[in-house]
CSV table of N, CA and C in Angstrom, one decimal:
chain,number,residue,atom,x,y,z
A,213,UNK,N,2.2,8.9,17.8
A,213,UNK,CA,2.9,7.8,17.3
A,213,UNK,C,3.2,6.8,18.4
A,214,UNK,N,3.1,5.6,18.3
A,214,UNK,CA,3.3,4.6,19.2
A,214,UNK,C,5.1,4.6,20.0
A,215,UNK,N,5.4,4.5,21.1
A,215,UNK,CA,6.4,4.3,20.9
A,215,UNK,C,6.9,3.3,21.4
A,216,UNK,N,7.9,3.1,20.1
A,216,UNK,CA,8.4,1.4,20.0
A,216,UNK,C,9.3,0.8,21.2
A,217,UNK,N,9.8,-0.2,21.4
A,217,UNK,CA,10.4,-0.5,22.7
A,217,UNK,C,11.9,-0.5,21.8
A,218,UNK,N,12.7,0.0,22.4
A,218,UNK,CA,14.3,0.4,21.9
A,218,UNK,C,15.1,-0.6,22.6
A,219,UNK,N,16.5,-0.3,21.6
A,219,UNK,CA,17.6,-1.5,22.6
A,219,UNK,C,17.7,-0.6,24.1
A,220,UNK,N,17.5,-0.4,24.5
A,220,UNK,CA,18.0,1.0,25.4
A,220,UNK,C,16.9,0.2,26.7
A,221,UNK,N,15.7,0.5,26.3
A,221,UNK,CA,14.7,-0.1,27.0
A,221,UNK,C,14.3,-1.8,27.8
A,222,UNK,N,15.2,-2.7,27.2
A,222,UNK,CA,15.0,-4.1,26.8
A,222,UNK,C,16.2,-4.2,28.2
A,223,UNK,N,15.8,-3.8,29.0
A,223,UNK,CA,16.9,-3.9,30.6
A,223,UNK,C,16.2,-5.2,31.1
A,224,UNK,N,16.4,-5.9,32.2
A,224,UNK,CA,16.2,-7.0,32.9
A,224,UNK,C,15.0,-6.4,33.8
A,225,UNK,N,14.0,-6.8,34.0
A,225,UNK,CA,13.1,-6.0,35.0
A,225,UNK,C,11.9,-5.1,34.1
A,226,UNK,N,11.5,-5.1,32.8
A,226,UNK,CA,10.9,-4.5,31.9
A,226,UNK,C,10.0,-5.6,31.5
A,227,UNK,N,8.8,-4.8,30.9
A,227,UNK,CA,8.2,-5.9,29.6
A,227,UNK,C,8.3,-6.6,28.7
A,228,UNK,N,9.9,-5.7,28.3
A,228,UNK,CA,10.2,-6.3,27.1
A,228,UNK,C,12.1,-6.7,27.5
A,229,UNK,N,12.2,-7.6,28.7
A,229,UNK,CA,13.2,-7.7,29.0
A,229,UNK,C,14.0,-9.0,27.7
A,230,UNK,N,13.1,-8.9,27.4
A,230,UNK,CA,13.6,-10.3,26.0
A,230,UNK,C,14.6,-9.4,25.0
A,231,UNK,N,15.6,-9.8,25.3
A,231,UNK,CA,16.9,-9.2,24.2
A,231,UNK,C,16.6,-9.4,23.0
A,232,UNK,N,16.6,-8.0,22.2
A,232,UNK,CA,16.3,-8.6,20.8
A,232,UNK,C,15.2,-8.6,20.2
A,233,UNK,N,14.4,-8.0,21.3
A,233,UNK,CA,13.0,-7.8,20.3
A,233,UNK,C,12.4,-6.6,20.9
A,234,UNK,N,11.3,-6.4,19.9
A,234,UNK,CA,10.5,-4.9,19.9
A,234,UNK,C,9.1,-4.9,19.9
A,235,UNK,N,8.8,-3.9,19.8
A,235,UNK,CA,6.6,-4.1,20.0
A,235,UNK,C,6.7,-3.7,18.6
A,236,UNK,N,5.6,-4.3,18.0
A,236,UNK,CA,4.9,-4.0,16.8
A,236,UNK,C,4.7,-2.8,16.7
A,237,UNK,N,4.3,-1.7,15.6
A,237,UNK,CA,4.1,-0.2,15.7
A,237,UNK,C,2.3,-0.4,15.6
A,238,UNK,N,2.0,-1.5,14.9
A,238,UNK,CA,0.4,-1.3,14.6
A,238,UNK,C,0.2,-2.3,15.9
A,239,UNK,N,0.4,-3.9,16.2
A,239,UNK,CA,0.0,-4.7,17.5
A,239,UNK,C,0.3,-4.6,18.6
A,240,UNK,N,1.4,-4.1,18.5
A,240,UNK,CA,2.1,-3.8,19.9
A,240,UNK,C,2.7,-5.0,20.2
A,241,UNK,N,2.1,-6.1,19.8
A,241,UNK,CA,2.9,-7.2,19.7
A,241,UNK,C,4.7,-7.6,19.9
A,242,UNK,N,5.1,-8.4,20.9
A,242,UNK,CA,6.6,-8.4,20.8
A,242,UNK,C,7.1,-9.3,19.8
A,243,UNK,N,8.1,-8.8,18.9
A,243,UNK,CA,8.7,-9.2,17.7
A,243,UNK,C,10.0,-9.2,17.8
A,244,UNK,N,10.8,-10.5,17.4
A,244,UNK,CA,12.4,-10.5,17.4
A,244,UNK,C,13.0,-9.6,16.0
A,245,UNK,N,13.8,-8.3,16.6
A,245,UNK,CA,14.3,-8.1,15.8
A,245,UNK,C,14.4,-8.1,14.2
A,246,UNK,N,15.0,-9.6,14.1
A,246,UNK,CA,15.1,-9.9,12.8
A,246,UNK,C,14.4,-10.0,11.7
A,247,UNK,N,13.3,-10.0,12.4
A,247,UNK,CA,12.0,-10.4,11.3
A,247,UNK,C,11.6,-9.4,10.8
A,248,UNK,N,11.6,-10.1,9.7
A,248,UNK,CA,10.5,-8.8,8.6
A,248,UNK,C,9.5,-8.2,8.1
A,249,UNK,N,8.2,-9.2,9.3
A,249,UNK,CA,7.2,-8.0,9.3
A,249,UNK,C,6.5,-9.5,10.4
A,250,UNK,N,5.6,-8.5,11.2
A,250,UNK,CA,4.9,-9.5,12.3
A,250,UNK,C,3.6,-10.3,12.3
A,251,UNK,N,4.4,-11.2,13.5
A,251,UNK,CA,3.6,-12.7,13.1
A,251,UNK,C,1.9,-12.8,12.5
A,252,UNK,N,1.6,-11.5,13.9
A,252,UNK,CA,0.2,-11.2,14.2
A,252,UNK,C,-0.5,-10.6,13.0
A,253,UNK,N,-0.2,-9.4,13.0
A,253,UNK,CA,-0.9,-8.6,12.3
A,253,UNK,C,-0.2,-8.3,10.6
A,254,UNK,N,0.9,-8.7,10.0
A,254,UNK,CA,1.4,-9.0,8.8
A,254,UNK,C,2.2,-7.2,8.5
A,255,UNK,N,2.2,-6.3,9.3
A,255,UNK,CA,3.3,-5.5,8.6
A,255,UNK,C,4.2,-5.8,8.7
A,256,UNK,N,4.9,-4.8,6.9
A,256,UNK,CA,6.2,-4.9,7.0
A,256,UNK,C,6.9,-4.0,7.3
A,257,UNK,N,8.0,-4.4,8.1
A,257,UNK,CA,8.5,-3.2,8.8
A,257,UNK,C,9.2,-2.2,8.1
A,258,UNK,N,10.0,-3.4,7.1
A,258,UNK,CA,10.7,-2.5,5.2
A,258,UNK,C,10.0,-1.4,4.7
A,259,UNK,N,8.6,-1.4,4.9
A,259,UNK,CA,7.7,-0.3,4.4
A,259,UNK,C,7.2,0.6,5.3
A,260,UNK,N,7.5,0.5,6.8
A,260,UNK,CA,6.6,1.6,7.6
A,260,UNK,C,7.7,2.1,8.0
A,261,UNK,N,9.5,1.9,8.3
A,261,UNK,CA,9.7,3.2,8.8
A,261,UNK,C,11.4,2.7,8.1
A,262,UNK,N,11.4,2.3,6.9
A,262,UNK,CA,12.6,2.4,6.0
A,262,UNK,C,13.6,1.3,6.9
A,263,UNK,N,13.1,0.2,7.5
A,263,UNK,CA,14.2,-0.3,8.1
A,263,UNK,C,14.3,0.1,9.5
A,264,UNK,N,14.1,0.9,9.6
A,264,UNK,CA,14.2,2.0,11.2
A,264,UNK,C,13.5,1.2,12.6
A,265,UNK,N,12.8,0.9,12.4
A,265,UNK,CA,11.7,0.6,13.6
A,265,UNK,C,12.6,-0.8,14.4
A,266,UNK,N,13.2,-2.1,13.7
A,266,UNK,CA,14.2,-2.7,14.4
A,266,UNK,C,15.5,-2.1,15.0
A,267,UNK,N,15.7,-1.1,14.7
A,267,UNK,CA,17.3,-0.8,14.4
A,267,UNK,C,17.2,0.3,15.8
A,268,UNK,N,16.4,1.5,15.5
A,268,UNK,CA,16.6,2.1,17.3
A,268,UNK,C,14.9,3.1,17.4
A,269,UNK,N,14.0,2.4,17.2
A,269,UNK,CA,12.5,2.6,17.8
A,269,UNK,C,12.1,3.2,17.0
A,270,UNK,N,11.3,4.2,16.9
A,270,UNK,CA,10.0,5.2,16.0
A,270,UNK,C,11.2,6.5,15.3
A,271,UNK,N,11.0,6.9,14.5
A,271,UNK,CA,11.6,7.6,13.8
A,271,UNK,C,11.0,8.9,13.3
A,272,UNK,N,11.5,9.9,14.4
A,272,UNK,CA,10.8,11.6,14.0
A,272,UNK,C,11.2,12.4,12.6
A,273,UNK,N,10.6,12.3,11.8
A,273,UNK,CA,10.4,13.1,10.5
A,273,UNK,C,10.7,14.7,10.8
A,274,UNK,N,11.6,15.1,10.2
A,274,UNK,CA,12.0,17.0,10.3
A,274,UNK,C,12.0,17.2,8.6
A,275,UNK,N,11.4,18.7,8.7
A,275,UNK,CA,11.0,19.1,7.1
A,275,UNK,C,12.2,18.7,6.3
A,276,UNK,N,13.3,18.8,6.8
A,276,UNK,CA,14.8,18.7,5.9
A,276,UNK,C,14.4,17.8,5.3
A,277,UNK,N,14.4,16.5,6.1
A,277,UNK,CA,14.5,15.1,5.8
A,277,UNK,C,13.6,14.7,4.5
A,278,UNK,N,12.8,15.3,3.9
A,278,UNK,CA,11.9,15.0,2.7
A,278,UNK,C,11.5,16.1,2.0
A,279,UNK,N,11.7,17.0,1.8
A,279,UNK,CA,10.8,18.1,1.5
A,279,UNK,C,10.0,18.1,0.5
A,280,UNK,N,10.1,17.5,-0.2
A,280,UNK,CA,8.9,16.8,-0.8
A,280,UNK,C,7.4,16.1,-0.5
A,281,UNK,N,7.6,15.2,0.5
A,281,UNK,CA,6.3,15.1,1.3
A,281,UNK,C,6.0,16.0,2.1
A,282,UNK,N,7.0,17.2,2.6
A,282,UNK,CA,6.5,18.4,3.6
A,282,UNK,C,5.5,18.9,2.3
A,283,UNK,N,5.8,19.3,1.3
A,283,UNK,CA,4.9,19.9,0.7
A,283,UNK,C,3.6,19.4,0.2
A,284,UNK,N,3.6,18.2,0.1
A,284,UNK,CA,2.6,17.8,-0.2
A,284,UNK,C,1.5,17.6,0.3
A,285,UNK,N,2.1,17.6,1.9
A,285,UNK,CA,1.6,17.7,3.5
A,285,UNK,C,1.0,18.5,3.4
A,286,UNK,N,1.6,20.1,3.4
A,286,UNK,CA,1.6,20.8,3.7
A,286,UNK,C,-0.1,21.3,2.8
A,287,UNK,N,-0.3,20.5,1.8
A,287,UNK,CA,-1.2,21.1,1.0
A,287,UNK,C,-2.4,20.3,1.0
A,288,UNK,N,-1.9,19.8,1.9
A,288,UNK,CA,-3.0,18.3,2.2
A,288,UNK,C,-3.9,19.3,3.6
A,289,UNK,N,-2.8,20.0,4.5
A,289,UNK,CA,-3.3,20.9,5.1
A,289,UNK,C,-4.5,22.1,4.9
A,290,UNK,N,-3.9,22.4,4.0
A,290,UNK,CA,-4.3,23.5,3.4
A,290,UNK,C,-5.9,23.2,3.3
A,291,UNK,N,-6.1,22.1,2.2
A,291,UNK,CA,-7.6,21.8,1.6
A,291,UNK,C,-7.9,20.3,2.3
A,292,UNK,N,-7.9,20.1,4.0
A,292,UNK,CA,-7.9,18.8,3.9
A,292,UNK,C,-9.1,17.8,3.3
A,293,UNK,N,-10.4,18.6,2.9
A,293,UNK,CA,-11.6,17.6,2.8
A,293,UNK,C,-11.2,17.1,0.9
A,294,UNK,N,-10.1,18.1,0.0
A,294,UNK,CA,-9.5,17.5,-1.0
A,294,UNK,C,-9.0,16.2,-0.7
A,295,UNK,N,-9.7,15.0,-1.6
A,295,UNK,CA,-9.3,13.7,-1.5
A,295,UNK,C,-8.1,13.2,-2.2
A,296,UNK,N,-7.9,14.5,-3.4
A,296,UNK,CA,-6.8,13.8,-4.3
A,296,UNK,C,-5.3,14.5,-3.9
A,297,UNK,N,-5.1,15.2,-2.7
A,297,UNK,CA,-4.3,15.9,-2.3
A,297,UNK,C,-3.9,14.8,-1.1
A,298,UNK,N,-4.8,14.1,-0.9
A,298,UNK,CA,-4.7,12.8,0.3
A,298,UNK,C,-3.8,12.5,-0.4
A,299,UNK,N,-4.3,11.6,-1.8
A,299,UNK,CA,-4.1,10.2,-2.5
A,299,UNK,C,-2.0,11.3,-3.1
A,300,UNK,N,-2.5,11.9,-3.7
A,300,UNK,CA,-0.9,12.2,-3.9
A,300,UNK,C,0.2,12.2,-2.8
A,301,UNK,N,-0.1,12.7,-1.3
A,301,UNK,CA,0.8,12.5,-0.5
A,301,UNK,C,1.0,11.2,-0.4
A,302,UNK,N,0.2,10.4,-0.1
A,302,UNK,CA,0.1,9.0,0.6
A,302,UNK,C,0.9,7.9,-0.6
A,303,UNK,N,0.8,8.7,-2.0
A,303,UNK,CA,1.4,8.0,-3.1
A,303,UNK,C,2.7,8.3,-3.0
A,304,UNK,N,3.4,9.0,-3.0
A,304,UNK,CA,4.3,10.0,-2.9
A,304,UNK,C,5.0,9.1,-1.4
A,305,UNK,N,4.7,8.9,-0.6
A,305,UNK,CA,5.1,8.4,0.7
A,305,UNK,C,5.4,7.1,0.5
A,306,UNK,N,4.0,5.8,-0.5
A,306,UNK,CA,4.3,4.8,-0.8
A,306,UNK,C,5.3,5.0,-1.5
A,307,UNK,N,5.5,5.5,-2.3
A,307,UNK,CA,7.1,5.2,-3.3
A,307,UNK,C,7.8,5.5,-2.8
A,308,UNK,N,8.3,6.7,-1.8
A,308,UNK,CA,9.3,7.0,-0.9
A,308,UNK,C,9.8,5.9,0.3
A,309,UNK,N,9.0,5.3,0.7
A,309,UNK,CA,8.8,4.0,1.4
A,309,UNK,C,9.2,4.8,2.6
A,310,UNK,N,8.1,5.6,2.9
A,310,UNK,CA,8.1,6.0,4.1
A,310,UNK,C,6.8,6.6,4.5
A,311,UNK,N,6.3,5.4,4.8
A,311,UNK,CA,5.0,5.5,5.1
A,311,UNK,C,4.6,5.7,6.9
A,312,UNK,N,5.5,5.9,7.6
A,312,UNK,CA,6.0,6.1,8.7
A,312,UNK,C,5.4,7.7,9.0
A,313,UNK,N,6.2,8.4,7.7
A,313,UNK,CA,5.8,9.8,8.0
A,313,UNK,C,4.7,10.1,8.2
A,314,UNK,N,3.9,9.0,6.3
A,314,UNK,CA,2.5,9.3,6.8
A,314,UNK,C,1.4,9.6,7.5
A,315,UNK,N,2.3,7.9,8.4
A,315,UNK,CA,1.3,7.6,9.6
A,315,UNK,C,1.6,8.4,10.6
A,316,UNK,N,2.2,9.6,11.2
A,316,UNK,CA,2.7,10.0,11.8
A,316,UNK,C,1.8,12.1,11.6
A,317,UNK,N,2.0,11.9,10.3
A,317,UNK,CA,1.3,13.4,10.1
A,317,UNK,C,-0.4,13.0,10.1
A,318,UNK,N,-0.8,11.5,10.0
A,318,UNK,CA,-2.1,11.7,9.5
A,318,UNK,C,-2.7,11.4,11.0
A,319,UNK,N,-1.8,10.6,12.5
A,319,UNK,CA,-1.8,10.9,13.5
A,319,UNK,C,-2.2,11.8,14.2
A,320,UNK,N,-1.2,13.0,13.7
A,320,UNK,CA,-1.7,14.4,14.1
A,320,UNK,C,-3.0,14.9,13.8
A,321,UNK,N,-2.9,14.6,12.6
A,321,UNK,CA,-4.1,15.7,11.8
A,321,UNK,C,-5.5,14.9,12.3
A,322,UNK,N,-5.3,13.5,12.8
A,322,UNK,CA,-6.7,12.7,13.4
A,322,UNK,C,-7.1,13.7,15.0
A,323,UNK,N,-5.6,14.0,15.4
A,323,UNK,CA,-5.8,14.4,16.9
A,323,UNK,C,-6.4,15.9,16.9
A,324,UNK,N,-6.1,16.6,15.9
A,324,UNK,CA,-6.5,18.0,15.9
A,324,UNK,C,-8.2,18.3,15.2
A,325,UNK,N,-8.6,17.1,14.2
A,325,UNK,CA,-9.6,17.0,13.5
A,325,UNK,C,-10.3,15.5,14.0
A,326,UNK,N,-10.9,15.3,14.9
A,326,UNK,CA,-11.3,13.8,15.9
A,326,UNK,C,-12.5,13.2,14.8
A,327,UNK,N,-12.9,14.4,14.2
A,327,UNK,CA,-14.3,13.9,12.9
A,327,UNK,C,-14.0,13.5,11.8
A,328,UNK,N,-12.5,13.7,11.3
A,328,UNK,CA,-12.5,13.8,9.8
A,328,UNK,C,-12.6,12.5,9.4
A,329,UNK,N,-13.5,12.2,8.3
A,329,UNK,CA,-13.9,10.8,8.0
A,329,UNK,C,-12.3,10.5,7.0
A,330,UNK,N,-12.2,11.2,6.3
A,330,UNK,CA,-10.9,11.5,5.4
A,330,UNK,C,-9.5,11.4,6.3
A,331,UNK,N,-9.5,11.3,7.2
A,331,UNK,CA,-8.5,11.4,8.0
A,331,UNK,C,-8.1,9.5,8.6
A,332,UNK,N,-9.7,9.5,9.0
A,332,UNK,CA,-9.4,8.2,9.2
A,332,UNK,C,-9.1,7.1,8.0
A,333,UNK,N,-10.0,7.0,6.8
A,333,UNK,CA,-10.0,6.4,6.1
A,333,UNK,C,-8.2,6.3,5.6
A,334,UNK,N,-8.0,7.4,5.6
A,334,UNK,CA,-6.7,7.3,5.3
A,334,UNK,C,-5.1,6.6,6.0
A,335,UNK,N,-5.6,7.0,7.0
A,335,UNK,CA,-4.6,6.6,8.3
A,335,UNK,C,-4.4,5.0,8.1
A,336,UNK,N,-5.8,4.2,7.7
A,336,UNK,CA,-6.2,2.9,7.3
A,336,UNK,C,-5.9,2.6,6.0
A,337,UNK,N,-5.7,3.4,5.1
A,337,UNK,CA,-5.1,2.6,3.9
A,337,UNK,C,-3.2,2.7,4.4
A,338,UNK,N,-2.6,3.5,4.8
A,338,UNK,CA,-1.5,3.7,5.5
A,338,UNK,C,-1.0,1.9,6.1
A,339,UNK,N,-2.1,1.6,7.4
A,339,UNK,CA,-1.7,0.5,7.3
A,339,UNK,C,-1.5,-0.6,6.4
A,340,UNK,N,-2.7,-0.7,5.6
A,340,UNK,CA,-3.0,-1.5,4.6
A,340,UNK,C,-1.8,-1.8,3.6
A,341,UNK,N,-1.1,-0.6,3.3
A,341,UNK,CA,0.0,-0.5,2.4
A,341,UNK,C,0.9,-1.3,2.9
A,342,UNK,N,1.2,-1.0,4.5
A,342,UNK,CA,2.2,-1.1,5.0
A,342,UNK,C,2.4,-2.8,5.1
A,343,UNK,N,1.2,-3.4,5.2
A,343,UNK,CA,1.7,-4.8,5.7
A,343,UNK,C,1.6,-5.6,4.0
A,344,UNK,N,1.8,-4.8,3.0
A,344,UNK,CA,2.1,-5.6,1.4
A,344,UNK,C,3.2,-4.9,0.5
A,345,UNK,N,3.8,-5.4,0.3
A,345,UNK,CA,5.0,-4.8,-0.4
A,345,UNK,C,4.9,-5.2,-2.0
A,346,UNK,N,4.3,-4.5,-2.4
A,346,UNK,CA,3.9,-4.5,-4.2
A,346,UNK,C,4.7,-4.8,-4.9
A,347,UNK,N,6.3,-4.0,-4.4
A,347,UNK,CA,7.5,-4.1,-5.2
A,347,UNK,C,8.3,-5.5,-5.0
A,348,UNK,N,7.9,-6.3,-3.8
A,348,UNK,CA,8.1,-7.4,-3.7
A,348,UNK,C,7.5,-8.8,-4.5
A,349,UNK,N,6.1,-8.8,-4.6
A,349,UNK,CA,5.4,-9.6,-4.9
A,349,UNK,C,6.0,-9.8,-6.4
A,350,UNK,N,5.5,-10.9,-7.1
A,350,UNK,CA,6.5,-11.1,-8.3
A,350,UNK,C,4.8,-10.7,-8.9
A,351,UNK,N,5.3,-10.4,-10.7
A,351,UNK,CA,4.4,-10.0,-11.3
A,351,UNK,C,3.6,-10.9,-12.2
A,352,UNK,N,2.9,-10.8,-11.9
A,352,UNK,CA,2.1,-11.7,-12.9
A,352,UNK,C,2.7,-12.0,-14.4
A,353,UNK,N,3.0,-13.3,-14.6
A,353,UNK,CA,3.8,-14.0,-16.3
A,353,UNK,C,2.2,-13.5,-17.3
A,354,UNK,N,2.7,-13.1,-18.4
A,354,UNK,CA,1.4,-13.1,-19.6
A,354,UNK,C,1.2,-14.6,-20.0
A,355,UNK,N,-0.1,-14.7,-19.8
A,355,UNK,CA,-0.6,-16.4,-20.2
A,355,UNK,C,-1.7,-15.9,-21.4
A,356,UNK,N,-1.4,-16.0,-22.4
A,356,UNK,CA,-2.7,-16.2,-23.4
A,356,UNK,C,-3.8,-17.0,-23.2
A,357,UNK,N,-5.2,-16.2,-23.3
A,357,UNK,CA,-6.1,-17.0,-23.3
A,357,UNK,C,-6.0,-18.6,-23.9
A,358,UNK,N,-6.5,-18.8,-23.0
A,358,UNK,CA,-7.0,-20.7,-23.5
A,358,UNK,C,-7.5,-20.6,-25.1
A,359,UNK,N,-7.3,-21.4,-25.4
A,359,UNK,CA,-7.6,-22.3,-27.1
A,359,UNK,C,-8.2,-20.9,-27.7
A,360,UNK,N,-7.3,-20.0,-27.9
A,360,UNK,CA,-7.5,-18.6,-28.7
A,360,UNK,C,-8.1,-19.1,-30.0
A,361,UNK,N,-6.8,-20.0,-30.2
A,361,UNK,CA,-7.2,-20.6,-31.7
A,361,UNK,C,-8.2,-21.5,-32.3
A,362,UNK,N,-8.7,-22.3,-31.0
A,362,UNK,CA,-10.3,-22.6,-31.2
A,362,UNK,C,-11.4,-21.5,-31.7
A,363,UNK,N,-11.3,-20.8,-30.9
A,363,UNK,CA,-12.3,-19.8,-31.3
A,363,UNK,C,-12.4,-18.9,-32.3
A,364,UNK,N,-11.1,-18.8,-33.2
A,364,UNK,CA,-11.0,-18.0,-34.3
A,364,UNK,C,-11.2,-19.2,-35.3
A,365,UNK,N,-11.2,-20.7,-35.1
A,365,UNK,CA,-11.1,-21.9,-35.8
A,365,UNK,C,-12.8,-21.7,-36.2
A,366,UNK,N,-13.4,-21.8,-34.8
A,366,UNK,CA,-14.8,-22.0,-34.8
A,366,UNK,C,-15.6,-20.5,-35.5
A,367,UNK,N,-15.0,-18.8,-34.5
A,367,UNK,CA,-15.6,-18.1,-36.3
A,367,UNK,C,-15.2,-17.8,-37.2
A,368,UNK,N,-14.5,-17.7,-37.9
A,368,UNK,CA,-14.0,-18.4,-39.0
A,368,UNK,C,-15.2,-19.1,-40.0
A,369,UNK,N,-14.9,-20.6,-39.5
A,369,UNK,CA,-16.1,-21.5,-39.8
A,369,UNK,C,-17.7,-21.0,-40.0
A,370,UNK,N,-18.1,-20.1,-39.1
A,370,UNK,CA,-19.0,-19.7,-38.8
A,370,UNK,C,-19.3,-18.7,-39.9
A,371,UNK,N,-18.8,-18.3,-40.0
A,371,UNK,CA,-18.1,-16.9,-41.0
A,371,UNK,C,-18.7,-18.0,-42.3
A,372,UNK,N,-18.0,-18.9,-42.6
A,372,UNK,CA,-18.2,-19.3,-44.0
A,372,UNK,C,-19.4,-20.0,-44.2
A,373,UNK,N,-19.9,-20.4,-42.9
A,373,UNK,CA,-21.2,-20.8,-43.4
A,373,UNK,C,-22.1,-20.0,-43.5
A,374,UNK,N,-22.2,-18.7,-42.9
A,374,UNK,CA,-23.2,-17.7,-43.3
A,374,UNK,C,-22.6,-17.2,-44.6
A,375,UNK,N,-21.7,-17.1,-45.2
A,375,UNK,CA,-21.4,-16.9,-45.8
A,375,UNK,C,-22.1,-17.8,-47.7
A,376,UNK,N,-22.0,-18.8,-47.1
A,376,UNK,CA,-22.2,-20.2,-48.0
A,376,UNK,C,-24.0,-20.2,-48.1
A,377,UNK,N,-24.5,-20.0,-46.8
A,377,UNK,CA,-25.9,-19.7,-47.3
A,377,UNK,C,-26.8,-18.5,-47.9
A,378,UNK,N,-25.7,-17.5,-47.4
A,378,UNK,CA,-26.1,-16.2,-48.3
A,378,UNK,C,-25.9,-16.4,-49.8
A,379,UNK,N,-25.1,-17.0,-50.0
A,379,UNK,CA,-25.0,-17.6,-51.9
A,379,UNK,C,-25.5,-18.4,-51.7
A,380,UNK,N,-26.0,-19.5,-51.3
A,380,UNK,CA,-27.2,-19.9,-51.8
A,380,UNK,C,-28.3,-19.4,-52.1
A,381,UNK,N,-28.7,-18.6,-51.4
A,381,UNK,CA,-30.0,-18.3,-51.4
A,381,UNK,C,-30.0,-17.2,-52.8
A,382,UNK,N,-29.0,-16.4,-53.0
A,382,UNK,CA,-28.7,-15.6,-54.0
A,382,UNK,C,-28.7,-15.9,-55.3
A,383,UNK,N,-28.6,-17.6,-55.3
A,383,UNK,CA,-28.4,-18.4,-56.6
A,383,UNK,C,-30.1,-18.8,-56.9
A,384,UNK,N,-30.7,-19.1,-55.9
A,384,UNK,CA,-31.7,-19.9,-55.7
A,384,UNK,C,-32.7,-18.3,-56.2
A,385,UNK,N,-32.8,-17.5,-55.9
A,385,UNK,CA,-33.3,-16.4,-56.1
A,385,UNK,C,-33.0,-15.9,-57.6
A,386,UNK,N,-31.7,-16.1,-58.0
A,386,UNK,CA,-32.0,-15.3,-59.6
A,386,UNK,C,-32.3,-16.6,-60.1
């Protein structure tokens, strides 16, 4: 896991001697505190480590702390070339909004497995999550199709003139 620059760190004589700000977890980028997800590369920080990552650096995950993603981890371990065992953890993590952990166990598991194509792809939707906040975006309003009523106007109409020439021809015939 990256580790982030802390208030602790931000002394006179450092990199990051700028009071008030921290490195990016994905750019490394320096970022003021305050902000809610960076300039550069667009995460948000609300989604990768619950708030945590401004407040005092990277945030170590212990089984207590979820045990619910431990398990699901845990079984992600188990069968890791299972893809749907990915998508439930990583789901599970998105709604927990702590996708930190994620990126953190899927870290490891890249370091002990250097091949897994499943490993990576995943580690990259992790980011991907992280810099869009779903629950933020407002939801699409229901707009009814355009001129609905046109087109039930026009078959309809349509309707009745096949209709109108089927009796014709029916009259014209007896």
């Amino acid at each position: 896991m990256t580790n982030l620059v802390s208030p602790e760190t931000n002394t006179p004589g450092t990199d990051a001697s700028k009071a008030g700000t921290f490195q990016c977890p994905r750019c490394f980028r320096e970022v003021r505190r305050q902000s809610e997800s960076c300039p550069k590369c667009g995460l948000v920080f609300s989604l990768w480590e619950r708030g945590a990552v401004r407040a005092q650096g990277p945030r170590r995950w212990t089984v207590d702390e979820d045990p619910r993603a431990e398990s699901l981890w845990a079984e992600v371990e188990a069968r890791p070339e299972d893809e749907t065992r990915h998508e439930a953890f990583l789901a599970y993590c998105q709604e927990a909004r702590c996708l930190d952990l994620a990126a953190q166990r899927y870290q490891a598991f890249l370091l002990q497995n250097p091949g897994s194509r499943t490993g990576f792809l995943f580690r990259d939707r992790i980011l991907l999550l992280a810099q869009f906040d779903s629950k933020a975006a407002p939801s699409p309003r229901y707009q009814p199709p355009r001129a609905s009523w046109l087109k039930w106007i026009l078959g309809l109409g349509a309707a009745a003139l096949l209709l109108a020439l089927f009796m014709a021809r029916m009259m014209m015939e007896s």
